[in-house]
PDB file of C-alpha atoms and ligand atoms in Angstrom:
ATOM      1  CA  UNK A   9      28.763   6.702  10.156  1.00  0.00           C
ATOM      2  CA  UNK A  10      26.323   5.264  12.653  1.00  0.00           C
ATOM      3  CA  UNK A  11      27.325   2.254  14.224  1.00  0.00           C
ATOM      4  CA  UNK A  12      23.918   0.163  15.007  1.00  0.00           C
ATOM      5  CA  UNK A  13      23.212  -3.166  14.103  1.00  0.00           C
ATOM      6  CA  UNK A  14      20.377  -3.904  11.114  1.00  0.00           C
ATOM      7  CA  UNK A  15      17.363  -5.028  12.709  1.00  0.00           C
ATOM      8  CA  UNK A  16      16.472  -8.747  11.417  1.00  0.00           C
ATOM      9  CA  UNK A  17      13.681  -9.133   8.696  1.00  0.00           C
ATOM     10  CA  UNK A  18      10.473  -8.729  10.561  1.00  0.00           C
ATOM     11  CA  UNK A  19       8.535  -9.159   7.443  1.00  0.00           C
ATOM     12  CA  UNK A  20       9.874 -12.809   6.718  1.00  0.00           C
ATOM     13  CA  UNK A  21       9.905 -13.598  10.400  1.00  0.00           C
ATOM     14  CA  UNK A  22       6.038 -12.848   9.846  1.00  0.00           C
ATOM     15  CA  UNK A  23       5.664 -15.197   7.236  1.00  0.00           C
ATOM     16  CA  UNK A  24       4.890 -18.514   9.034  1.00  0.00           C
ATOM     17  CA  UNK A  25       2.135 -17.251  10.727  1.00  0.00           C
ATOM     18  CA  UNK A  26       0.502 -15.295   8.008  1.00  0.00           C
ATOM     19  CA  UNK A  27       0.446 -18.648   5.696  1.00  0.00           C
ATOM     20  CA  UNK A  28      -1.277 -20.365   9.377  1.00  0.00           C
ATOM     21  CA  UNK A  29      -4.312 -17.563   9.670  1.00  0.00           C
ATOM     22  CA  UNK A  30      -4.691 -17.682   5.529  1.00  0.00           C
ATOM     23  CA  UNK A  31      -4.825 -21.302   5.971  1.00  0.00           C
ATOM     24  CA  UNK A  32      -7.431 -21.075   8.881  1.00  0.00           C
ATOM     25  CA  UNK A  33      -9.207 -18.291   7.041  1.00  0.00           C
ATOM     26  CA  UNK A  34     -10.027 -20.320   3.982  1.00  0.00           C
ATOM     27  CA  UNK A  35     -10.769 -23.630   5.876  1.00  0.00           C
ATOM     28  CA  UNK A  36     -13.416 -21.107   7.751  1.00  0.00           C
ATOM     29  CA  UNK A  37     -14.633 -19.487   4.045  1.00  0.00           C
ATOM     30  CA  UNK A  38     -14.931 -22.995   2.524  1.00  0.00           C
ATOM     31  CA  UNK A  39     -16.809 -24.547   5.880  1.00  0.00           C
ATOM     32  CA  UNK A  40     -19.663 -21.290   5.212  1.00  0.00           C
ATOM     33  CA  UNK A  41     -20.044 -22.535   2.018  1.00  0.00           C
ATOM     34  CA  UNK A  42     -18.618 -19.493   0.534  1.00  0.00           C
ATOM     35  CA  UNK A  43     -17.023 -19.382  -3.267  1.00  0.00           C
ATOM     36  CA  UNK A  44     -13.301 -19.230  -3.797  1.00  0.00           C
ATOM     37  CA  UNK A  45     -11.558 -18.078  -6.734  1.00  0.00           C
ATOM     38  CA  UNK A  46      -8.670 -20.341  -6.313  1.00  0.00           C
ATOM     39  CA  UNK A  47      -6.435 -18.638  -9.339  1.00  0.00           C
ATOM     40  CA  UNK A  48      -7.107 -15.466  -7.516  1.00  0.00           C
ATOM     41  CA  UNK A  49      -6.106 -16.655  -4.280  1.00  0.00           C
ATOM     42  CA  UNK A  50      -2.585 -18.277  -5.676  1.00  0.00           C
ATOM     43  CA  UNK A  51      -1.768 -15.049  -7.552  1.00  0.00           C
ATOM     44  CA  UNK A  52      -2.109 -13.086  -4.041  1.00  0.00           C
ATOM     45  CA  UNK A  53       0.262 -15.941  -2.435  1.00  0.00           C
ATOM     46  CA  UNK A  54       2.721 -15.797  -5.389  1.00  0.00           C
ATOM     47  CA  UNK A  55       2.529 -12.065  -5.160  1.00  0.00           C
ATOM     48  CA  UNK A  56       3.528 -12.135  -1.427  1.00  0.00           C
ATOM     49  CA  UNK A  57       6.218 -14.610  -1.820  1.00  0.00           C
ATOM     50  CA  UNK A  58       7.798 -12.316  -4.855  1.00  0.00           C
ATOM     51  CA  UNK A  59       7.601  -9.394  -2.844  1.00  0.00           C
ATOM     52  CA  UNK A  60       9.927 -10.673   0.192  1.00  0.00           C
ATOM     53  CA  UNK A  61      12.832  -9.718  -2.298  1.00  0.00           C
ATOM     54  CA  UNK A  62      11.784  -6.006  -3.322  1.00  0.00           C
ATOM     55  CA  UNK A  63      10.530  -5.324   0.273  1.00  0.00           C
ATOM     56  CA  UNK A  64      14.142  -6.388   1.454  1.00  0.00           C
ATOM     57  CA  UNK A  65      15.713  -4.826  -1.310  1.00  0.00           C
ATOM     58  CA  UNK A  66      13.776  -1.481  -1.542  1.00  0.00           C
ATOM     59  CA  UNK A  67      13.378  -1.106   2.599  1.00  0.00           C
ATOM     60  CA  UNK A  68      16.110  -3.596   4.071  1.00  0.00           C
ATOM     61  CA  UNK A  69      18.949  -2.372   1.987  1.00  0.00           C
ATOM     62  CA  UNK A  70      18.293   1.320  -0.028  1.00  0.00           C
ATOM     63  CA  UNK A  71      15.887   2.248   2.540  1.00  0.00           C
ATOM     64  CA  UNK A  72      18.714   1.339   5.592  1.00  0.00           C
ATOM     65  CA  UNK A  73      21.947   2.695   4.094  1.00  0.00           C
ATOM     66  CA  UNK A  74      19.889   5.616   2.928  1.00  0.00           C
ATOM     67  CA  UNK A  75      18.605   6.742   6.771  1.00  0.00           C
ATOM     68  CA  UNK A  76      22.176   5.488   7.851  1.00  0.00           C
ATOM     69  CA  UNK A  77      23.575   8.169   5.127  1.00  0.00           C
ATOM     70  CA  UNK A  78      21.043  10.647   6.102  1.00  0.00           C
ATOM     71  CA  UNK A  79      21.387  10.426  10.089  1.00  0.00           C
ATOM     72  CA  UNK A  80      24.533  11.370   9.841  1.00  0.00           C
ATOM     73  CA  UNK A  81      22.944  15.063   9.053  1.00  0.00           C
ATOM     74  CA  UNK A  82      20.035  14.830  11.872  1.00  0.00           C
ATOM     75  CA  UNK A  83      18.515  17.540  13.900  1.00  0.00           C
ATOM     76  CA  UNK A  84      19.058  15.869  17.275  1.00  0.00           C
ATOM     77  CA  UNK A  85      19.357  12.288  18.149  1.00  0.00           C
ATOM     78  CA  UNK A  86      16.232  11.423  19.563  1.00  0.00           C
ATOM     79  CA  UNK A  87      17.379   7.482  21.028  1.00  0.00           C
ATOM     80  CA  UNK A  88      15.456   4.115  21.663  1.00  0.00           C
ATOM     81  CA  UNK A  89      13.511   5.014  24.444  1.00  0.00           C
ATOM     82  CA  UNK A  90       9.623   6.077  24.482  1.00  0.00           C
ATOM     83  CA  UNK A  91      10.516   9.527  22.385  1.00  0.00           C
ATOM     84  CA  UNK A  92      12.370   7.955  19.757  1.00  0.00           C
ATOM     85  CA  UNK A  93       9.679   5.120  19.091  1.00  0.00           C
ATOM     86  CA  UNK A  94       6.981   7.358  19.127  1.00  0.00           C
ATOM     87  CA  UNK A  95       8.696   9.763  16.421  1.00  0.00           C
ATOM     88  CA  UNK A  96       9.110   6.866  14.356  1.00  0.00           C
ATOM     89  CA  UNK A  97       5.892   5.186  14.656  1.00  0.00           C
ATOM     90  CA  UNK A  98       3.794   8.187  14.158  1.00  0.00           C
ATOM     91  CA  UNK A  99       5.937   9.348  11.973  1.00  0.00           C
ATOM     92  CA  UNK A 100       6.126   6.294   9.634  1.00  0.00           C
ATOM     93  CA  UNK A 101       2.587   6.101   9.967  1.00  0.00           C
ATOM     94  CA  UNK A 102       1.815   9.865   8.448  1.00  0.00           C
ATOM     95  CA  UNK A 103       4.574   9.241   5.585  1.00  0.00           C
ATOM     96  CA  UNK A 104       3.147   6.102   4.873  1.00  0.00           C
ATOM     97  CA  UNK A 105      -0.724   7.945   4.324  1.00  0.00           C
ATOM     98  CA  UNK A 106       1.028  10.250   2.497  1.00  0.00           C
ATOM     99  CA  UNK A 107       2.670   7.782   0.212  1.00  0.00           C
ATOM    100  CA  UNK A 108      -0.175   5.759  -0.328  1.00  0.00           C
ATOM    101  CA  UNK A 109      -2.344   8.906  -1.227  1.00  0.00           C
ATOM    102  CA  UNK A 110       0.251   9.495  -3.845  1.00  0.00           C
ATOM    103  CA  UNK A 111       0.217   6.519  -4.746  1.00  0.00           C
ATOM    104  CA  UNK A 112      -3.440   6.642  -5.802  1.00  0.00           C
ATOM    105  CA  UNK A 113      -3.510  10.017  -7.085  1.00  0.00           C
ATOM    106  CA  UNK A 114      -0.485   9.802  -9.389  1.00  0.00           C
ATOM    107  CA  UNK A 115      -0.333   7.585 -12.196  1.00  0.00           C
ATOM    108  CA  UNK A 116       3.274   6.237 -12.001  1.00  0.00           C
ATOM    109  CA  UNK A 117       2.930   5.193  -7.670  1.00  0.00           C
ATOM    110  CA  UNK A 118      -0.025   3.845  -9.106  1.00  0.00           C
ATOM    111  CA  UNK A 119       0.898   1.735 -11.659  1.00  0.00           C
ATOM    112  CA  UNK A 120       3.257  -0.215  -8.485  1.00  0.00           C
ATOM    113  CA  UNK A 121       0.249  -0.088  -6.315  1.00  0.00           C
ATOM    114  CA  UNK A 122      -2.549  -1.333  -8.874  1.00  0.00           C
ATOM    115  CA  UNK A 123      -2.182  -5.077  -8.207  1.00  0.00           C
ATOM    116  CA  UNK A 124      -3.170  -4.049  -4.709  1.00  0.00           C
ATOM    117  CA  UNK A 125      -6.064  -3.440  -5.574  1.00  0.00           C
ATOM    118  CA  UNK A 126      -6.709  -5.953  -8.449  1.00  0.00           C
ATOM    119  CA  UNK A 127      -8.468  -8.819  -6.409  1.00  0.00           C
ATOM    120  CA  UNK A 128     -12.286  -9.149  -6.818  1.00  0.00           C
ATOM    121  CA  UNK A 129     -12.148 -11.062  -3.594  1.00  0.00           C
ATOM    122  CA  UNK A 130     -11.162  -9.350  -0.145  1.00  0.00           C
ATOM    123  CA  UNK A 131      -9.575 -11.849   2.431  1.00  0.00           C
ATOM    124  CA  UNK A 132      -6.232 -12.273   4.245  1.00  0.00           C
ATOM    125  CA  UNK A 133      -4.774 -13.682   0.769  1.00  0.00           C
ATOM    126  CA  UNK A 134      -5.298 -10.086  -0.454  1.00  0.00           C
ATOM    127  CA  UNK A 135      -2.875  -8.019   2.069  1.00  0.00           C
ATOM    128  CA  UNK A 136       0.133 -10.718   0.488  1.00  0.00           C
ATOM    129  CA  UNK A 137      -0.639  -8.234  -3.108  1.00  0.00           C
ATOM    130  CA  UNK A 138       2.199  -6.313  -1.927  1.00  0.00           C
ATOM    131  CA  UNK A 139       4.263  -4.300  -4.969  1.00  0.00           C
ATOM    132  CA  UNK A 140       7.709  -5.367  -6.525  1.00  0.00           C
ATOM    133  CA  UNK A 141       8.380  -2.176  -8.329  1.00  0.00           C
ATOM    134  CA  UNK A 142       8.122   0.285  -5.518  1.00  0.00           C
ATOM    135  CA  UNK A 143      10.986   1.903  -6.197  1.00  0.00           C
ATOM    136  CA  UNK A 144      10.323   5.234  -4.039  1.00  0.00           C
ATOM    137  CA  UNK A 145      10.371   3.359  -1.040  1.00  0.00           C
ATOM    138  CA  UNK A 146      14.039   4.537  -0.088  1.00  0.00           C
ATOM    139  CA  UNK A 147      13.468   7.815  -0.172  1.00  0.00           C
ATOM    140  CA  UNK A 148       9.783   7.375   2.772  1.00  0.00           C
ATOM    141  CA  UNK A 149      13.006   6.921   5.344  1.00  0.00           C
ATOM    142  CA  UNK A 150      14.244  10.490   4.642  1.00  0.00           C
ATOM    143  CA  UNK A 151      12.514  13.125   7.288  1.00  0.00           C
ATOM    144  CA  UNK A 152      12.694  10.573  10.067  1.00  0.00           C
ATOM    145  CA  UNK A 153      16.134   9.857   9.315  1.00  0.00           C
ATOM    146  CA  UNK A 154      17.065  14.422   9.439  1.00  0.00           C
ATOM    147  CA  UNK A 155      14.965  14.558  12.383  1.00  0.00           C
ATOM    148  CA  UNK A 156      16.841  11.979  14.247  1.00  0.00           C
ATOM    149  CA  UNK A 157      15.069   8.888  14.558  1.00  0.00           C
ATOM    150  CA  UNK A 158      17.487   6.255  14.386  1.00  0.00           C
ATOM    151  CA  UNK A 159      17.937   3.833  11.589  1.00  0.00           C
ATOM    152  CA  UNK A 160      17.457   0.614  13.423  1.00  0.00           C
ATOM    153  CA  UNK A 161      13.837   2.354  14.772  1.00  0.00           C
ATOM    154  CA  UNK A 162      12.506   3.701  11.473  1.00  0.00           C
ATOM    155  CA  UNK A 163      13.035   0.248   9.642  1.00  0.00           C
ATOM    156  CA  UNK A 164      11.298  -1.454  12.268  1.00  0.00           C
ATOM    157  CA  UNK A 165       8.577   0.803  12.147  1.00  0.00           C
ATOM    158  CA  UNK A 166       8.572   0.609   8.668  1.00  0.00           C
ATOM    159  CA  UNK A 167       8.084  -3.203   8.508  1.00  0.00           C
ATOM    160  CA  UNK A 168       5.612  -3.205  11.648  1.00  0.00           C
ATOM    161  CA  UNK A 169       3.118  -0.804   9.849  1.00  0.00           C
ATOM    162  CA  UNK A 170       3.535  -3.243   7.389  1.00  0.00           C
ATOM    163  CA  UNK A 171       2.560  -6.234   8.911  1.00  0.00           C
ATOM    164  CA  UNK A 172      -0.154  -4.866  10.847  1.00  0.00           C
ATOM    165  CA  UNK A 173      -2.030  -4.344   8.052  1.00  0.00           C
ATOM    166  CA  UNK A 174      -1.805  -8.099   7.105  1.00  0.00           C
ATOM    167  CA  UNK A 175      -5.047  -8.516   9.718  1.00  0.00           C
ATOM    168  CA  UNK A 176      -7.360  -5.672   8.481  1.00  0.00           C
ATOM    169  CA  UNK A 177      -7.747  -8.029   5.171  1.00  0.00           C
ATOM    170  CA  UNK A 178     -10.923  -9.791   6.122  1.00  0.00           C
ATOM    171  CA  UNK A 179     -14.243 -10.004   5.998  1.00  0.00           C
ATOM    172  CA  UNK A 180     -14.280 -11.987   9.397  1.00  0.00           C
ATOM    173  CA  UNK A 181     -14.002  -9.084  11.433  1.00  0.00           C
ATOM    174  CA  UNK A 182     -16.808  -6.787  12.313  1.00  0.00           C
ATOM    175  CA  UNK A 183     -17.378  -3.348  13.726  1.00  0.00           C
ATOM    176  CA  UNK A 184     -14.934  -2.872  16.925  1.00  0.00           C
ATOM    177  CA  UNK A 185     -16.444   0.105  18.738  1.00  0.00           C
ATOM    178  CA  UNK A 186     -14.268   2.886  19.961  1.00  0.00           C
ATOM    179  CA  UNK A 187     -10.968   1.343  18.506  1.00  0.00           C
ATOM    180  CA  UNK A 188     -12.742   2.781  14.788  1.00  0.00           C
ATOM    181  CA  UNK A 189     -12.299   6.179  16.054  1.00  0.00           C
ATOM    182  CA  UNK A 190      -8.516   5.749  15.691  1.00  0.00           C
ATOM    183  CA  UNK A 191      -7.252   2.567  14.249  1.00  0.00           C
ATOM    184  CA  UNK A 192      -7.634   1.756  10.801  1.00  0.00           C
ATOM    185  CA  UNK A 193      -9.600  -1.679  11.265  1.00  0.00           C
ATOM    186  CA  UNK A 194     -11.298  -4.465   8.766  1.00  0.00           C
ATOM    187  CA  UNK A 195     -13.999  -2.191   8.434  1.00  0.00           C
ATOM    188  CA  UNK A 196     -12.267   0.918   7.164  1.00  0.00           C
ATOM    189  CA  UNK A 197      -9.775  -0.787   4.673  1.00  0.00           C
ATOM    190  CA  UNK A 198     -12.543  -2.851   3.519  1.00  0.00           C
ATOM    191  CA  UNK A 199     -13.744   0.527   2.339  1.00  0.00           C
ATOM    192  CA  UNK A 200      -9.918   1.068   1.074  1.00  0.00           C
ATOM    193  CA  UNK A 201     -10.591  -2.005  -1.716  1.00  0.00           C
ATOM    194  CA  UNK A 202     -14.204  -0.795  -2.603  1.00  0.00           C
ATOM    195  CA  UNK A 203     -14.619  -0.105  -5.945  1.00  0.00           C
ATOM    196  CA  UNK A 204     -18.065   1.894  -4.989  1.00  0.00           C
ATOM    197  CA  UNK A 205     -18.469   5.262  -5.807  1.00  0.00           C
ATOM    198  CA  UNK A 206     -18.768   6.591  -2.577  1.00  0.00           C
ATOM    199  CA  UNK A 207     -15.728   4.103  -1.535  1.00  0.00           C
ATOM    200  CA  UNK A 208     -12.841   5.613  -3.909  1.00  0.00           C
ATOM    201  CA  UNK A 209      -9.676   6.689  -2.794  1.00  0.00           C
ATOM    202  CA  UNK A 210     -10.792   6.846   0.815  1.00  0.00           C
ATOM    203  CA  UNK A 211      -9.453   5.383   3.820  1.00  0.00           C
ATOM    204  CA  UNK A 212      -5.737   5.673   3.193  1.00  0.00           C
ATOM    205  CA  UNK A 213      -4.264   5.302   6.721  1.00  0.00           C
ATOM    206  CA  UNK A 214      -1.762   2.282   7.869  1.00  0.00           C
ATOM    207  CA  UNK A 215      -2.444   1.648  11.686  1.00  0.00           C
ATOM    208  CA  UNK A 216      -4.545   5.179  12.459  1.00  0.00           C
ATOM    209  CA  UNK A 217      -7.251   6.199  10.621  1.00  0.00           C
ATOM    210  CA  UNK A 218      -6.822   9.452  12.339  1.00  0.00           C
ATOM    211  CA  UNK A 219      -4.971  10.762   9.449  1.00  0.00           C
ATOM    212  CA  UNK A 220      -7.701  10.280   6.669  1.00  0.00           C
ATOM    213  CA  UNK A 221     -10.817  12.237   9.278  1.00  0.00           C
ATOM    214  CA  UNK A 222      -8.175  14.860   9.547  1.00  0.00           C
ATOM    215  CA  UNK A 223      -7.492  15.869   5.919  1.00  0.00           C
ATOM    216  CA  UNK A 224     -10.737  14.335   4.498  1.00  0.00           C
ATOM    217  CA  UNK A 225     -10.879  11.091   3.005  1.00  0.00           C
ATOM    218  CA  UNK A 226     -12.311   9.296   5.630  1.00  0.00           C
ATOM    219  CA  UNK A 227     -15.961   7.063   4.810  1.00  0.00           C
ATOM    220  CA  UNK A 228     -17.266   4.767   6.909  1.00  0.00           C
ATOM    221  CA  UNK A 229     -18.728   1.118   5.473  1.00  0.00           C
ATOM    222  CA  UNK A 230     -22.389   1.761   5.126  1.00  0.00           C
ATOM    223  CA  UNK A 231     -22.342  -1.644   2.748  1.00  0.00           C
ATOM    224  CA  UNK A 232     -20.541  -4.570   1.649  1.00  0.00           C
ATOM    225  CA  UNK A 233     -17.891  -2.952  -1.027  1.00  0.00           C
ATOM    226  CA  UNK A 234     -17.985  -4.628  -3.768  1.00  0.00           C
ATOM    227  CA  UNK A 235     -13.867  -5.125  -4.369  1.00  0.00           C
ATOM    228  CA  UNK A 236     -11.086  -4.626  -7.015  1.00  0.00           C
ATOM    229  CA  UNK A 237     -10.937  -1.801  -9.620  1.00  0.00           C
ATOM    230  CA  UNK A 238     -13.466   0.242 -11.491  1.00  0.00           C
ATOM    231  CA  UNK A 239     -12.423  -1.464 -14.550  1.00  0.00           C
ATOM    232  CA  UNK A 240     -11.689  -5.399 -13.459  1.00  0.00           C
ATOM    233  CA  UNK A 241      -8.500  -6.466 -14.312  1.00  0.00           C
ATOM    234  CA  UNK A 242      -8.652 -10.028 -16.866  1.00  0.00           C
ATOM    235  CA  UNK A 243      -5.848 -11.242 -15.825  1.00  0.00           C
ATOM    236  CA  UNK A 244      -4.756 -13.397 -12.947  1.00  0.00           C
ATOM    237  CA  UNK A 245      -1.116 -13.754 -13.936  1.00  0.00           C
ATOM    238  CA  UNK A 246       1.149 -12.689 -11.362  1.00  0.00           C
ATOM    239  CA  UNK A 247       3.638 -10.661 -13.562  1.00  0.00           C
ATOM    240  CA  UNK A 248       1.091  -9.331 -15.739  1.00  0.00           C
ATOM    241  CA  UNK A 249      -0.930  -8.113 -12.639  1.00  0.00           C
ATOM    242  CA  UNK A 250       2.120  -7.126 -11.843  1.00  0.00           C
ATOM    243  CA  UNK A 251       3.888  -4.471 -14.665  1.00  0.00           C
ATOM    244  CA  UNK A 252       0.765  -4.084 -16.526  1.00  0.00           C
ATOM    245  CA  UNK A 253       0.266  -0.635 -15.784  1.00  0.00           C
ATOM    246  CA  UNK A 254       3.928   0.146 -16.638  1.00  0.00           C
ATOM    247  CA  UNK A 255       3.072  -1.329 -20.189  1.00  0.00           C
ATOM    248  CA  UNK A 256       0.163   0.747 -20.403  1.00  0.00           C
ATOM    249  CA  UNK A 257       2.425   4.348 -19.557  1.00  0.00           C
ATOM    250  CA  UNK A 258       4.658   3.477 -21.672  1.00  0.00           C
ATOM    251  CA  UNK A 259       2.206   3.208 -24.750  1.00  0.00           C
ATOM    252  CA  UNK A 260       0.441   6.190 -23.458  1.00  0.00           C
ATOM    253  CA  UNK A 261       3.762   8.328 -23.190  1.00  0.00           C
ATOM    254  CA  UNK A 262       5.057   6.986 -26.616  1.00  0.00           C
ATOM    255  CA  UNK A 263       1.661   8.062 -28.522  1.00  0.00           C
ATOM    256  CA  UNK A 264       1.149  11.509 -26.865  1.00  0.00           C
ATOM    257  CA  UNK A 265       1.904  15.291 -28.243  1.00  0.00           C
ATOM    258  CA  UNK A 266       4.120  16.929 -26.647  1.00  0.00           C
ATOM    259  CA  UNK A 267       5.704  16.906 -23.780  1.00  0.00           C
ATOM    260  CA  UNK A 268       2.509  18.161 -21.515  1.00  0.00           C
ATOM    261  CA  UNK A 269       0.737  15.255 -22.511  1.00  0.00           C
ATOM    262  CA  UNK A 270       3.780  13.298 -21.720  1.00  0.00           C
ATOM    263  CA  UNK A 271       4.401  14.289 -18.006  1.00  0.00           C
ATOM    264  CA  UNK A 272       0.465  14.356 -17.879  1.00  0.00           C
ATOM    265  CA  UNK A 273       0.651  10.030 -18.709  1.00  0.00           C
ATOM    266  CA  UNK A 274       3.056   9.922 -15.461  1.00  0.00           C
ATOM    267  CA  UNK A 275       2.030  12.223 -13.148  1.00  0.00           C
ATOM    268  CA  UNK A 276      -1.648  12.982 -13.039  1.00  0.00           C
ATOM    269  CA  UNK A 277      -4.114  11.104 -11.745  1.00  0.00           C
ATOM    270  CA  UNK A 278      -4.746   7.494 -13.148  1.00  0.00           C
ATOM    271  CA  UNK A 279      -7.188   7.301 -16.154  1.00  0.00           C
ATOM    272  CA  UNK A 280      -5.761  11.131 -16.777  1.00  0.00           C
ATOM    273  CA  UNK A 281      -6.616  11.787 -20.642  1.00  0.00           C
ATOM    274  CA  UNK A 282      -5.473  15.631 -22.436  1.00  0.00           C
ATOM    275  CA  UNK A 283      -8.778  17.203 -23.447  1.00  0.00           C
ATOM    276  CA  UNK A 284      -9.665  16.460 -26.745  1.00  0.00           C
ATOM    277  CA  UNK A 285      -9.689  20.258 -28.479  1.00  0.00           C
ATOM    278  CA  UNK A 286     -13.629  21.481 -29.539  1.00  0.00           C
ATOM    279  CA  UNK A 287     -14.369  20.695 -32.904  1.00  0.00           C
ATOM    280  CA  UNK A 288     -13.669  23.768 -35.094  1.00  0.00           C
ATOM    281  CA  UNK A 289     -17.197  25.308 -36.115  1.00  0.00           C
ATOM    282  CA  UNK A 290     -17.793  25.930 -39.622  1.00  0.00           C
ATOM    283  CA  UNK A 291     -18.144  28.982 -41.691  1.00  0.00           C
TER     284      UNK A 291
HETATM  285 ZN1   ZN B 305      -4.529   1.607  -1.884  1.00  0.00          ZN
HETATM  286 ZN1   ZN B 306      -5.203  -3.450   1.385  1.00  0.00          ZN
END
């Protein structure tokens, strides 16, 4: 068994200064006259507060003794120094597009990620509408972990993608030249939350946007998105933004034919439906 210390809770160390530049954000939107939903806004902040458990819990705990358990079987042992942190950085960083692309595309990592994307309004509040039910998050540490990035390095990397995608929520933040060539910036997630047409299910990156111009979800923000989901969501309480989705598999799964339609409800794409067969033409 490795014998390196866990890393302290970046993610909750963060949390002072993410209520300060909400706070300063919203004295800022409320000085340019702009209109807050306030119920919207305390969901997000009850969301974030809720989710300091599951993100210790899924990453801090499962996700650690998992890479721990796994490192144990690694390729090589690739250290702390500049290799080691670049392996786990990039590497986080492609896992986590992959994961979040999943995560749109199938219905089941979707129905943890939905309240993501259930705010109408787009502003630092928003990044706080973080998932408690993301169970799969364990199992992201798994290829660094066999190739030999150590534990300490890939949770750390894990909760810094994390929390620097806490500043890219906000409509204070303009075009920043060359740095949109790489980075994922305000401009390009605020493209993420667009419920536009030519906005959906692009711009999936965490800190590069490198990965969505090389496999082709990349758009640039031609206009102000207009947020949330296709279909807006009612519903501002925090639980029910929270498991609705689940509720809604569930009744899906327990009504279909078959077991096709069944594994269809989980895994395909949200808003998957089975065809409906032709009608039968008469004599
Ligand atoms: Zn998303
Ligand atoms: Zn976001």
């Amino acid at each position: 068994m490795i014998a390196v210390e866990h890393p302290p809770d970046l993610t909750l160390l963060a949390f002072p200064f993410f209520v300060t530049l909400i706070g300063v954000e919203q004295v800022v939107l409320r000085h340019r006259a702009r209109r807050i939903d306030g119920r919207d806004f305390w969901a997000s902040i009850g969301m974030g507060f809720g989710s300091t458990i599951p993100i210790n819990l899924f990453m801090g705990f499962v996700g650690w003794w998992f890479a721990t358990l796994l490192w144990d079987h690694r390729l090589v042992d690739l250290g702390t120094g500049w290799a080691g942190w670049l392996v786990a950085m990039v590497g986080w960083d492609l896992i986590f597009y992959v994961e979040h692309r999943l995560s749109h595309e199938v219905r089941f990592f979707w129905a943890s990620h939905v309240n993501h994307h259930s705010s109408l309004e787009y502003n630092l509040s928003t990044a706080l509408r973080q998932p408690w039910t993301a169970f799969h998050t364990p199992l992201m540490v798994a290829p660094l972990a066999l190739v030999g990035v150590r534990p300490d390095l890939i949770v750390v990397s894990g909760a810094l993608n994390l929390l620097y995608q806490f500043w890219i929520h906000t409509e204070m933040v303009g075009r920043l030249g060359p740095l949109e060539r790489v980075l994922n910036t305000p401009s390009h997630h605020r493209v993420h939350h667009g419920s536009n047409p030519r906005y959906l299910d692009k711009n999936y990156g965490g800190i590069l946007i490198v990965w969505d111009r090389l496999f082709g979800t990349f758009a640039e923000e031609v206009h102000r998105p207009t947020y949330g989901l296709t279909q807006p969501v009612v519903t501002r309480s925090v639980l029910g933004l929270q498991y609705r989705e689940f509720g809604a598999i569930a009744r899906d799964v327990r009504r279909a034919a078959g077991w096709r339609e069944r594994v269809g409800y989980l895994l395909r794409p949200p808003g998957w439906r089975p065809a409906t067969p032709e009608p039968a033409s008469g004599p």
